[in-house]
Coordinates of C-alpha atoms in Angstrom, one line a residue:
X780 CA 25.3 33.9 1.7
X781 CA 25.7 31.5 -1.2
X782 CA 27.8 28.5 -0.3
X783 CA 30.0 27.2 -3.1
X784 CA 31.7 23.8 -3.0
X785 CA 35.3 24.0 -1.9
X786 CA 36.3 21.1 -4.1
X787 CA 37.9 21.8 -7.5
X788 CA 35.3 22.2 -10.3
X789 CA 35.3 19.5 -12.9
X790 CA 34.3 19.4 -16.5
X791 CA 30.9 17.8 -16.7
X792 CA 30.8 14.6 -18.8
X793 CA 29.3 15.4 -22.2
X794 CA 28.1 11.9 -23.2
X795 CA 25.2 9.6 -22.4
X796 CA 25.4 7.1 -19.5
X797 CA 26.3 4.1 -21.7
X798 CA 29.3 5.9 -23.3
X799 CA 30.3 7.2 -19.9
X800 CA 30.2 3.8 -18.1
X801 CA 31.9 1.9 -20.8
X802 CA 34.6 4.4 -21.7
X803 CA 36.5 2.6 -18.9
X804 CA 38.3 5.6 -17.6
X805 CA 39.5 3.5 -14.6
X806 CA 40.9 0.8 -16.9
X807 CA 38.9 -2.1 -15.4
X808 CA 40.1 -5.4 -16.8
X809 CA 37.6 -6.8 -19.3
X810 CA 37.4 -10.2 -17.5
X811 CA 36.9 -8.8 -14.0
X812 CA 33.7 -9.9 -12.4
X813 CA 31.8 -6.8 -11.3
X814 CA 28.2 -7.9 -10.6
X815 CA 28.1 -10.9 -8.3
X816 CA 25.1 -12.8 -6.8
X817 CA 26.1 -13.0 -3.1
X818 CA 24.0 -16.1 -2.6
X819 CA 25.4 -18.4 -5.4
X820 CA 28.4 -16.5 -6.8
X821 CA 27.0 -16.2 -10.3
X822 CA 28.7 -13.2 -11.9
X823 CA 28.9 -10.8 -14.8
X824 CA 32.3 -9.5 -16.0
X825 CA 32.8 -5.9 -17.3
X826 CA 33.0 -7.2 -20.9
X827 CA 30.0 -9.5 -20.5
X828 CA 27.9 -6.6 -19.1
X829 CA 28.7 -4.4 -22.1
X830 CA 27.9 -7.3 -24.5
X831 CA 24.6 -8.2 -22.7
X832 CA 23.5 -4.6 -22.5
X833 CA 24.0 -3.9 -26.2
X834 CA 22.3 -7.1 -27.2
X835 CA 19.4 -6.5 -24.8
X836 CA 18.9 -3.0 -26.3
X837 CA 18.7 -4.6 -29.8
X838 CA 16.2 -7.2 -28.4
X839 CA 14.0 -4.4 -27.1
X840 CA 13.9 -2.9 -30.6
X841 CA 13.4 -6.1 -32.5
X842 CA 10.9 -7.9 -30.2
X843 CA 9.0 -5.1 -28.6
X844 CA 9.3 -2.4 -31.3
X845 CA 10.9 -0.2 -28.6
X846 CA 11.4 3.3 -29.9
X847 CA 13.3 6.4 -28.9
X848 CA 11.9 7.8 -25.5
X849 CA 9.9 4.6 -24.8
X850 CA 10.0 3.5 -21.2
X851 CA 10.9 0.1 -19.7
X852 CA 9.6 -0.7 -16.2
X853 CA 11.7 -2.8 -13.8
X854 CA 9.6 -4.4 -11.0
X855 CA 11.9 -6.8 -9.2
X856 CA 14.0 -7.3 -6.0
X857 CA 17.7 -6.9 -6.2
X858 CA 19.3 -9.2 -8.8
X859 CA 22.9 -9.6 -9.9
X860 CA 21.8 -8.9 -13.5
X861 CA 19.5 -6.0 -12.7
X862 CA 21.9 -3.7 -14.6
X863 CA 21.2 -5.4 -18.0
X864 CA 17.6 -4.2 -18.5
X865 CA 18.3 -1.0 -16.5
X866 CA 21.0 0.0 -19.0
X867 CA 19.7 -1.9 -21.9
X868 CA 16.7 0.4 -22.3
X869 CA 19.2 3.3 -22.6
X870 CA 21.0 1.5 -25.4
X871 CA 17.7 1.5 -27.2
X872 CA 17.5 5.3 -26.6
X873 CA 14.7 4.9 -24.1
X874 CA 14.3 5.3 -20.3
X875 CA 13.9 3.0 -17.3
X876 CA 11.5 3.4 -14.5
X877 CA 12.3 1.4 -11.4
X878 CA 9.4 0.2 -9.2
X879 CA 9.3 -1.1 -5.6
X880 CA 9.0 -4.9 -6.0
X881 CA 6.5 -5.0 -3.1
X882 CA 4.1 -2.5 -4.7
X883 CA 0.5 -3.7 -4.8
X884 CA -1.7 -3.5 -7.9
X885 CA -2.8 0.1 -7.3
X886 CA 0.7 1.4 -6.7
X887 CA 2.3 -0.4 -9.6
X888 CA -0.5 0.5 -12.0
X889 CA -0.2 4.2 -11.1
X890 CA 3.6 4.2 -11.8
X891 CA 3.1 2.3 -15.1
X892 CA 0.4 4.7 -16.2
X893 CA 2.2 7.9 -15.3
X894 CA 5.4 6.8 -17.1
X895 CA 3.5 5.2 -20.0
X896 CA 5.7 2.1 -19.7
X897 CA 5.8 0.0 -22.9
X898 CA 7.8 -3.0 -21.5
X899 CA 7.6 -4.6 -18.0
X900 CA 10.2 -6.9 -16.5
X901 CA 9.1 -8.5 -13.2
X902 CA 10.1 -11.4 -10.9
X903 CA 8.4 -14.7 -10.0
X904 CA 7.7 -13.2 -6.6
X905 CA 5.4 -10.6 -8.0
X906 CA 4.5 -11.8 -11.5
X907 CA 0.7 -12.0 -10.7
X908 CA 0.6 -8.4 -9.6
X909 CA 2.7 -7.4 -12.7
X910 CA 0.3 -9.2 -15.0
X911 CA -2.8 -7.6 -13.4
X912 CA -1.2 -4.1 -13.5
X913 CA -0.1 -4.5 -17.1
X914 CA -3.6 -5.6 -18.2
X915 CA -5.0 -2.6 -16.4
X916 CA -2.8 0.0 -18.2
X917 CA -2.6 -1.8 -21.5
X918 CA 0.9 -3.2 -21.7
X919 CA 0.9 -6.0 -24.3
X920 CA 1.5 -9.5 -23.0
X921 CA 4.3 -10.0 -25.5
X922 CA 6.2 -7.1 -23.8
X923 CA 6.3 -8.6 -20.3
X924 CA 9.3 -10.6 -19.3
X925 CA 10.8 -12.1 -16.1
X926 CA 14.0 -12.5 -14.2
X927 CA 15.4 -16.0 -13.9
X928 CA 15.8 -18.9 -16.3
X929 CA 12.3 -20.4 -16.4
X930 CA 8.9 -19.6 -17.8
X931 CA 6.5 -18.4 -15.0
X932 CA 2.7 -17.9 -15.6
X933 CA 3.5 -18.0 -19.3
X934 CA 6.1 -15.2 -19.1
X935 CA 9.4 -15.7 -20.8
X936 CA 12.8 -14.9 -19.1
X937 CA 14.2 -11.7 -20.6
X938 CA 17.7 -13.4 -20.9
X939 CA 16.4 -15.8 -23.5
X940 CA 13.7 -13.7 -25.1
X941 CA 15.6 -10.5 -25.6
X942 CA 19.4 -11.1 -25.5
X943 CA 20.0 -12.1 -29.1
X944 CA 22.9 -11.9 -31.5
X945 CA 22.4 -8.4 -32.8
X946 CA 23.9 -5.5 -30.9
X947 CA 22.4 -2.0 -30.7
X948 CA 24.3 1.1 -30.1
X949 CA 22.9 4.2 -28.4
X950 CA 22.8 7.6 -30.1
X951 CA 25.7 9.9 -29.4
X952 CA 24.3 12.8 -27.3
X953 CA 25.6 16.3 -27.3
X954 CA 26.1 17.8 -23.8
X955 CA 22.8 19.7 -24.2
X956 CA 21.0 16.6 -25.3
X957 CA 22.4 14.7 -22.3
X958 CA 21.1 17.4 -20.0
X959 CA 17.6 17.1 -21.6
X960 CA 17.2 13.4 -22.3
X961 CA 15.6 11.4 -19.5
X962 CA 17.4 8.2 -18.4
X963 CA 15.6 7.2 -15.2
X964 CA 12.2 7.7 -13.7
X965 CA 12.4 6.9 -10.0
X966 CA 9.4 7.9 -7.9
X967 CA 9.5 10.3 -5.0
X968 CA 6.6 10.6 -2.6
X969 CA 5.1 14.1 -2.3
X970 CA 3.2 15.5 0.7
X971 CA 0.0 15.7 -1.4
X972 CA -0.5 12.0 -1.5
X973 CA 0.5 10.5 -4.9
X974 CA 4.2 10.0 -5.6
X975 CA 5.8 11.9 -8.4
X976 CA 8.0 10.6 -11.2
X977 CA 11.4 12.3 -11.1
X978 CA 13.0 12.9 -14.5
X979 CA 16.7 12.1 -14.0
X980 CA 18.7 12.9 -17.1
X981 CA 21.8 11.3 -18.5
X982 CA 23.8 14.4 -17.5
X983 CA 22.4 14.2 -13.9
X984 CA 23.7 10.7 -13.5
X985 CA 27.1 11.1 -15.1
X986 CA 27.7 14.4 -13.2
X987 CA 26.6 12.9 -9.9
X988 CA 28.8 9.9 -10.4
X989 CA 31.8 12.1 -10.9
X990 CA 30.8 14.4 -8.1
X991 CA 30.8 11.5 -5.6
X992 CA 33.7 9.4 -6.9
X993 CA 36.0 12.4 -7.1
X994 CA 35.5 12.8 -3.4
X995 CA 36.6 9.3 -2.5
X996 CA 39.0 8.5 -5.3
X997 CA 42.0 8.9 -3.1
X998 CA 40.6 6.5 -0.5
X999 CA 39.6 3.6 -2.9
X1000 CA 41.9 0.9 -4.0
X1001 CA 40.2 -0.3 -7.2
X1002 CA 42.2 -3.5 -7.2
X1003 CA 41.2 -4.5 -3.7
X1004 CA 38.0 -2.9 -2.5
X1005 CA 34.7 -4.6 -2.8
X1006 CA 31.2 -3.3 -2.3
X1007 CA 28.0 -4.8 -1.0
X1008 CA 24.7 -4.2 -2.7
X1009 CA 22.0 -4.7 -0.1
X1010 CA 20.1 -1.4 -0.5
X1011 CA 17.1 -1.7 -2.9
X1012 CA 18.3 -1.0 -6.4
X1013 CA 15.0 0.5 -7.5
X1014 CA 15.7 3.4 -5.1
X1015 CA 17.9 6.2 -6.3
X1016 CA 20.5 5.6 -3.5
X1017 CA 21.1 2.0 -4.5
X1018 CA 20.7 2.8 -8.2
X1019 CA 23.5 5.5 -8.2
X1020 CA 25.6 4.9 -5.1
X1021 CA 25.9 1.2 -5.8
X1022 CA 25.4 0.3 -9.5
X1023 CA 26.8 3.3 -11.2
X1024 CA 29.6 4.0 -8.8
X1025 CA 30.7 0.4 -8.8
X1026 CA 30.7 0.1 -12.6
X1027 CA 32.5 3.4 -13.0
X1028 CA 35.2 2.6 -10.4
X1029 CA 35.4 -1.1 -11.5
X1030 CA 34.6 -2.4 -8.1
X1031 CA 33.0 -5.9 -7.6
X1032 CA 29.6 -5.5 -6.0
X1033 CA 28.1 -8.5 -4.1
X1034 CA 24.3 -8.2 -4.5
X1035 CA 21.7 -9.6 -2.1
X1036 CA 18.0 -9.7 -3.0
X1037 CA 17.1 -8.0 0.2
X1038 CA 18.6 -7.3 3.6
X1039 CA 19.1 -10.3 5.9
X1040 CA 21.5 -9.8 8.8
X1041 CA 23.0 -13.3 8.6
X1042 CA 23.5 -13.1 4.8
X1043 CA 24.9 -9.6 5.1
X1044 CA 27.5 -10.7 7.7
X1045 CA 28.4 -13.9 5.8
X1046 CA 28.9 -11.9 2.6
X1047 CA 31.1 -9.3 4.3
X1048 CA 33.1 -12.1 6.0
X1049 CA 33.5 -14.5 3.1
X1050 CA 34.2 -11.9 0.4
X1051 CA 36.2 -9.4 2.4
X1052 CA 33.7 -6.6 1.6
X1053 CA 35.3 -3.2 2.4
X1054 CA 32.8 -0.6 1.1
X1055 CA 29.2 -0.5 2.4
X1056 CA 26.4 1.9 1.4
X1057 CA 23.8 1.4 4.2
X1058 CA 21.0 3.0 6.0
X1059 CA 20.6 3.8 9.8
X1060 CA 18.5 0.7 10.7
X1061 CA 21.3 -1.5 9.4
X1062 CA 23.9 0.6 11.3
X1063 CA 21.7 0.1 14.4
X1064 CA 22.1 -3.7 14.0
X1065 CA 25.8 -3.3 13.6
X1066 CA 25.9 -1.4 16.9
X1067 CA 23.7 -3.6 19.0
X1068 CA 22.9 -7.0 17.6
X1069 CA 24.5 -10.0 19.4
X1070 CA 25.1 -11.7 16.1
X1071 CA 27.7 -9.2 14.9
X1072 CA 30.3 -10.5 17.3
X1073 CA 30.1 -14.0 15.7
X1074 CA 31.5 -12.7 12.4
X1075 CA 34.7 -11.3 11.2
X1076 CA 33.7 -7.9 9.7
X1077 CA 37.2 -6.4 9.9
X1078 CA 37.4 -5.9 6.2
X1079 CA 34.8 -3.1 6.4
X1080 CA 36.7 0.2 5.8
X1081 CA 34.2 2.8 4.5
X1082 CA 30.5 3.0 5.2
X1083 CA 28.1 5.6 3.8
X1084 CA 24.8 6.3 5.5
X1085 CA 22.0 7.8 3.5
X1086 CA 18.2 8.0 2.9
X1087 CA 17.6 9.1 6.5
X1088 CA 19.6 11.0 9.2
X1089 CA 22.2 9.1 11.2
X1090 CA 22.5 10.4 14.8
X1091 CA 25.9 11.2 16.2
X1092 CA 25.3 8.7 19.0
X1093 CA 24.5 5.8 16.7
X1094 CA 27.5 6.6 14.5
X1095 CA 29.8 6.5 17.6
X1096 CA 28.2 3.3 18.8
X1097 CA 29.0 1.5 15.5
X1098 CA 32.5 2.8 15.5
X1099 CA 33.0 1.7 19.1
X1100 CA 32.2 -1.9 18.0
X1101 CA 33.9 -1.7 14.6
X1102 CA 36.7 0.7 15.2
X1103 CA 38.2 0.1 11.7
X1104 CA 35.0 1.2 10.0
X1105 CA 34.8 4.8 8.9
X1106 CA 31.2 5.8 8.7
X1107 CA 30.2 8.9 6.9
X1108 CA 26.9 10.5 6.1
X1109 CA 25.6 11.7 2.8
X1110 CA 22.6 13.9 2.0
X1111 CA 20.5 13.9 -1.1
X1112 CA 17.1 13.2 -2.6
X1113 CA 15.8 11.5 -5.6
X1114 CA 15.6 15.0 -7.1
X1115 CA 19.3 15.5 -6.7
X1116 CA 20.3 12.2 -8.3
X1117 CA 20.9 11.7 -5.2
X1118 CA 24.2 12.9 -3.7
X1119 CA 24.6 16.6 -2.9
X1120 CA 26.4 16.7 0.4
X1121 CA 28.8 14.0 1.7
X1122 CA 31.3 13.8 4.5
X1123 CA 34.9 13.6 3.3
X1124 CA 36.4 10.2 4.4
X1125 CA 39.3 11.9 6.2
X1126 CA 37.2 14.6 7.9
X1127 CA 34.1 12.9 9.3
X1128 CA 32.2 14.7 12.1
X1129 CA 29.6 12.8 14.1
X1130 CA 26.2 14.1 13.3
X1131 CA 27.3 16.1 10.2
X1132 CA 25.9 15.2 6.8
X1133 CA 29.0 16.5 5.1
X1134 CA 30.1 19.2 2.7
X1135 CA 28.9 20.3 -0.7
X1136 CA 30.1 18.2 -3.6
X1137 CA 31.9 19.7 -6.5
X1138 CA 30.1 22.1 -8.9
X1139 CA 27.4 22.7 -6.4
X1140 CA 25.9 25.9 -4.8
X1141 CA 23.7 26.1 -1.7
X1142 CA 21.6 28.6 0.2
X1143 CA 20.1 28.5 3.7
X1144 CA 16.9 30.7 3.6
X1145 CA 14.1 31.8 5.9
X1146 CA 10.4 31.4 5.3
X1147 CA 10.5 34.4 2.9
X1148 CA 13.4 33.1 0.9
X1149 CA 16.0 35.4 2.4
X1150 CA 19.4 34.1 3.1
X1151 CA 20.1 33.6 6.8
X1152 CA 23.4 34.1 8.6
X1153 CA 25.9 31.3 8.8
X1154 CA 25.1 29.0 11.7
X1155 CA 21.4 29.9 11.6
X1156 CA 18.7 27.4 10.7
X1157 CA 16.7 27.6 7.4
X1158 CA 15.5 25.7 4.4
X1159 CA 18.3 24.2 2.3
X1160 CA 18.3 25.1 -1.4
X1161 CA 20.6 23.4 -3.8
X1162 CA 21.9 24.1 -7.3
X1163 CA 24.1 21.9 -9.6
X1164 CA 24.3 19.6 -12.6
X1165 CA 22.7 16.8 -10.5
X1166 CA 19.4 18.6 -10.0
X1167 CA 16.6 16.8 -11.8
X1168 CA 14.9 18.0 -15.0
X1169 CA 11.6 18.0 -13.2
X1170 CA 8.6 15.8 -12.4
X1171 CA 7.0 13.9 -15.3
X1172 CA 3.7 15.3 -16.4
X1173 CA 3.7 17.7 -13.5
X1174 CA 5.0 21.2 -14.4
X1175 CA 3.2 22.7 -11.4
X1176 CA 5.0 20.6 -8.9
X1177 CA 8.3 21.2 -10.7
X1178 CA 7.8 25.0 -10.6
X1179 CA 7.0 24.8 -6.9
X1180 CA 10.4 23.3 -6.0
X1181 CA 12.8 24.6 -8.7
X1182 CA 13.0 28.4 -8.8
X1183 CA 14.0 30.7 -11.7
X1184 CA 17.6 30.6 -10.7
X1185 CA 17.7 26.8 -10.8
X1186 CA 17.8 26.2 -7.1
X1187 CA 15.9 23.1 -5.8
X1188 CA 14.0 23.8 -2.6
X1189 CA 14.6 20.7 -0.6
X1190 CA 12.0 21.3 2.2
X1191 CA 14.7 20.2 4.7
X1192 CA 16.0 22.5 7.5
X1193 CA 19.8 22.8 7.7
X1194 CA 22.5 24.8 9.3
X1195 CA 26.1 25.3 8.2
X1196 CA 29.0 25.6 10.7
X1197 CA 32.1 27.8 10.4
X1198 CA 33.9 25.1 8.3
X1199 CA 30.9 24.8 6.0
X1200 CA 29.9 21.4 7.2
X1201 CA 26.2 20.9 6.8
X1202 CA 23.8 19.6 9.4
X1203 CA 20.2 18.5 8.6
X1204 CA 18.2 19.4 11.7
X1205 CA 14.5 19.2 10.8
X1206 CA 12.1 18.9 7.9
X1207 CA 9.7 21.3 6.5
X1208 CA 8.0 18.7 4.4
X1209 CA 5.8 16.3 6.2
X1210 CA 7.1 13.1 4.8
X1211 CA 7.7 10.3 7.2
X1212 CA 11.0 8.4 6.6
X1213 CA 10.5 4.8 7.5
X1214 CA 13.8 2.9 7.1
X1215 CA 14.9 5.1 4.2
X1216 CA 11.5 5.0 2.4
X1217 CA 9.3 8.0 2.1
X1218 CA 5.8 7.7 3.5
X1219 CA 3.4 10.5 2.6
X1220 CA 1.0 11.1 5.5
X1221 CA -1.7 12.4 3.1
X1222 CA -1.9 9.1 1.3
X1223 CA -2.5 7.2 4.5
X1224 CA -5.0 9.8 5.7
X1225 CA -6.9 9.4 2.4
X1226 CA -7.1 5.6 3.0
X1227 CA -8.1 6.0 6.6
X1228 CA -10.9 8.3 5.8
X1229 CA -12.5 5.7 3.6
X1230 CA -13.0 3.5 6.7
X1231 CA -16.7 3.4 7.9
X1232 CA -15.6 3.8 11.5
X1233 CA -13.3 6.8 11.2
X1234 CA -14.6 10.4 11.3
X1235 CA -11.3 12.2 11.0
X1236 CA -7.6 11.4 11.2
X1237 CA -4.0 12.6 10.9
X1238 CA -0.8 10.7 10.4
X1239 CA 2.7 11.7 11.7
X1240 CA 6.0 10.0 12.1
X1241 CA 7.2 9.0 15.5
X1242 CA 10.9 8.4 15.9
X1243 CA 11.7 5.0 17.4
X1244 CA 15.3 4.9 18.7
X1245 CA 15.2 1.1 19.0
X1246 CA 14.8 0.8 15.3
X1247 CA 16.6 4.1 14.3
X1248 CA 13.6 5.1 12.1
X1249 CA 10.4 7.0 12.1
X1250 CA 7.2 4.9 12.4
X1251 CA 3.8 6.1 10.9
X1252 CA 1.3 6.7 13.7
X1253 CA -2.4 7.5 13.1
X1254 CA -4.4 9.9 15.3
X1255 CA -8.0 8.9 14.8
X1256 CA -11.4 10.4 15.7
X1257 CA -13.9 7.6 15.7
X1258 CA -17.5 7.9 14.6
X1259 CA -20.0 8.3 17.5
X1260 CA -21.1 4.7 17.6
X1261 CA -17.6 3.2 17.9
X1262 CA -15.7 3.0 21.2
X1263 CA -11.9 3.2 21.3
X1264 CA -10.2 -0.1 22.1
X1265 CA -7.1 -2.2 21.3
X1266 CA -9.2 -4.3 19.0
X1267 CA -10.4 -1.3 17.1
X1268 CA -6.8 0.0 16.8
X1269 CA -5.7 -3.4 15.3
X1270 CA -8.7 -3.3 12.9
X1271 CA -7.6 0.2 11.7
X1272 CA -4.0 -0.9 11.2
X1273 CA -5.1 -4.0 9.2
X1274 CA -7.5 -1.8 7.2
X1275 CA -4.5 0.2 6.0
X1276 CA -2.1 -2.7 5.7
X1277 CA -4.4 -4.5 3.3
X1278 CA -4.1 -1.5 0.9
X1279 CA -0.5 -0.5 1.0
X1280 CA 3.0 -1.9 0.6
X1281 CA 4.6 -3.0 3.9
X1282 CA 6.7 0.1 4.6
X1283 CA 3.7 2.3 4.4
X1284 CA 1.7 0.5 7.1
X1285 CA 0.4 2.3 10.2
X1286 CA 2.5 1.1 13.2
X1287 CA 0.4 2.6 16.1
X1288 CA -2.9 4.3 16.6
X1289 CA -4.0 6.9 19.1
X1290 CA -7.6 7.9 19.6
X1291 CA -8.4 11.6 19.9
X1292 CA -11.6 13.7 20.2
X1293 CA -10.7 16.3 17.6
X1294 CA -7.9 16.5 15.1
X1295 CA -6.1 19.9 15.6
X1296 CA -6.4 22.1 12.6
X1297 CA -5.8 25.7 11.6
X1298 CA -8.6 28.1 10.6
X1299 CA -7.8 27.2 7.0
X1300 CA -8.3 23.5 7.7
X1301 CA -4.7 22.5 7.7
X1302 CA -3.7 19.7 10.1
X1303 CA -1.5 21.1 12.9
X1304 CA 0.9 18.2 13.0
X1305 CA 3.2 20.0 15.4
X1306 CA 0.5 19.8 18.0
X1307 CA 0.3 16.0 17.6
X1308 CA 4.1 15.8 17.7
X1309 CA 4.1 17.7 21.0
X1310 CA 1.5 15.4 22.4
X1311 CA 3.6 12.4 21.3
X1312 CA 6.6 13.8 23.1
X1313 CA 4.6 14.4 26.2
X1314 CA 3.2 10.9 26.1
X1315 CA 6.8 9.5 25.8
X1316 CA 8.0 11.7 28.7
X1317 CA 5.2 10.5 30.9
X1318 CA 5.9 6.9 30.0
X1319 CA 9.6 7.3 30.9
X1320 CA 8.8 9.1 34.2
X1321 CA 6.1 6.6 35.2
X1322 CA 6.9 5.2 38.7
X1323 CA 8.0 1.6 38.6
X1324 CA 7.9 -0.9 41.5

């Protein structure tokens, strides 16, 4: 059967993101601080943000000769003023691509090259990598800027170089143009190795913002509630669920550059934060870390968990410790902008990822694409105004996951109960989810196979309940003259670590005589997962003195 959202349909916004955000539907006071640095209390009001964004857009045009459909790349950790360049490029009728601030030279260069970025804004923490990548792909030095208020490595702060007197104003888009015009290019890892640039349109973002906020409007007090921004803003979860949601609702958001448990607790306690989009590893700390009892976290009312599954047991453990805290899951992908399924605040079910958001359709299908009976497992297909336009410069990959009816094939296995609550129970795709980040096994396997001591290999994710996340594990067949040992395992992990960003690192190594493969040569990862489960069972049942 085709599942249709039970929420009332809404008229999709028919403007671009800038007009949508600054239409001020929720009557946010102009002088209300909305974007706040949680470390030093610097802030930007609603009126200041609009002013800065319009002037930044003009600066792009005047200083960088930024034209319609040009791309600005953001390569920085969370900053309270991250929204200025993010939205400013849209004012100049271009698009923004957000890059992981920990990307190495190869990873950043790839994203800049695929998106053909014209302007790059970095941070003093990664300016050297930014300069090297820009030189490699041909970004002019005059088009590179930095966060902060000082010149670093000869690079000017964007606030002084680009925010000038003139204001630009974005083109007015028709509804059809809003559905076609790309606003953001976040990257989503594929199972074939290289990550893919997701073309998220103006209409994708405006519709998804309404889809989510309409679900929780009744539970939010826009005069009292406050949000914490600790998730990475380059990621679609942080980008949409924090920045766009907070700006649309008019909620102050306290932004931390990265997750630190002490700073997180201090921010919640000192600023009475009530709304917290988080990921399972953070919920695990809330459930178990001794530090939690030293802080007053009683202001927390609503928590959203996304980016990876939250087990029913972990959800219950957090609520046992923080009984005032309603924790609900959401499901989505970069390709769905991201929210597609979210638990209603007044009807949370432990282990459920929620119900379909408004204006959405879903199917659960078998391997042949046939719809399965309600309650049976199958691949989840989704359709709605939040489904991406496609992958940039990759029509083949787009055609593989969006069918002729407009359904996006998620690669995740789900089931639907009698009340149409969805449960994500498995994953067809082989991606490893490490603390909310996607790690493609094929990319790590490609690196491992360049090692002179490795004959063959396979990488899978092993779930670690102590960290509430999957950990990348390499199964390795060594060349004949190399003997397995702990030192060799460490050598292999370092070999990979030297070439990837931290979240992609191999966390354990197992030596194996032959990598199991099908007759066609495909790695049989299920065989390796079964071996890992058997190893874990034997370890648990090992006699102890």
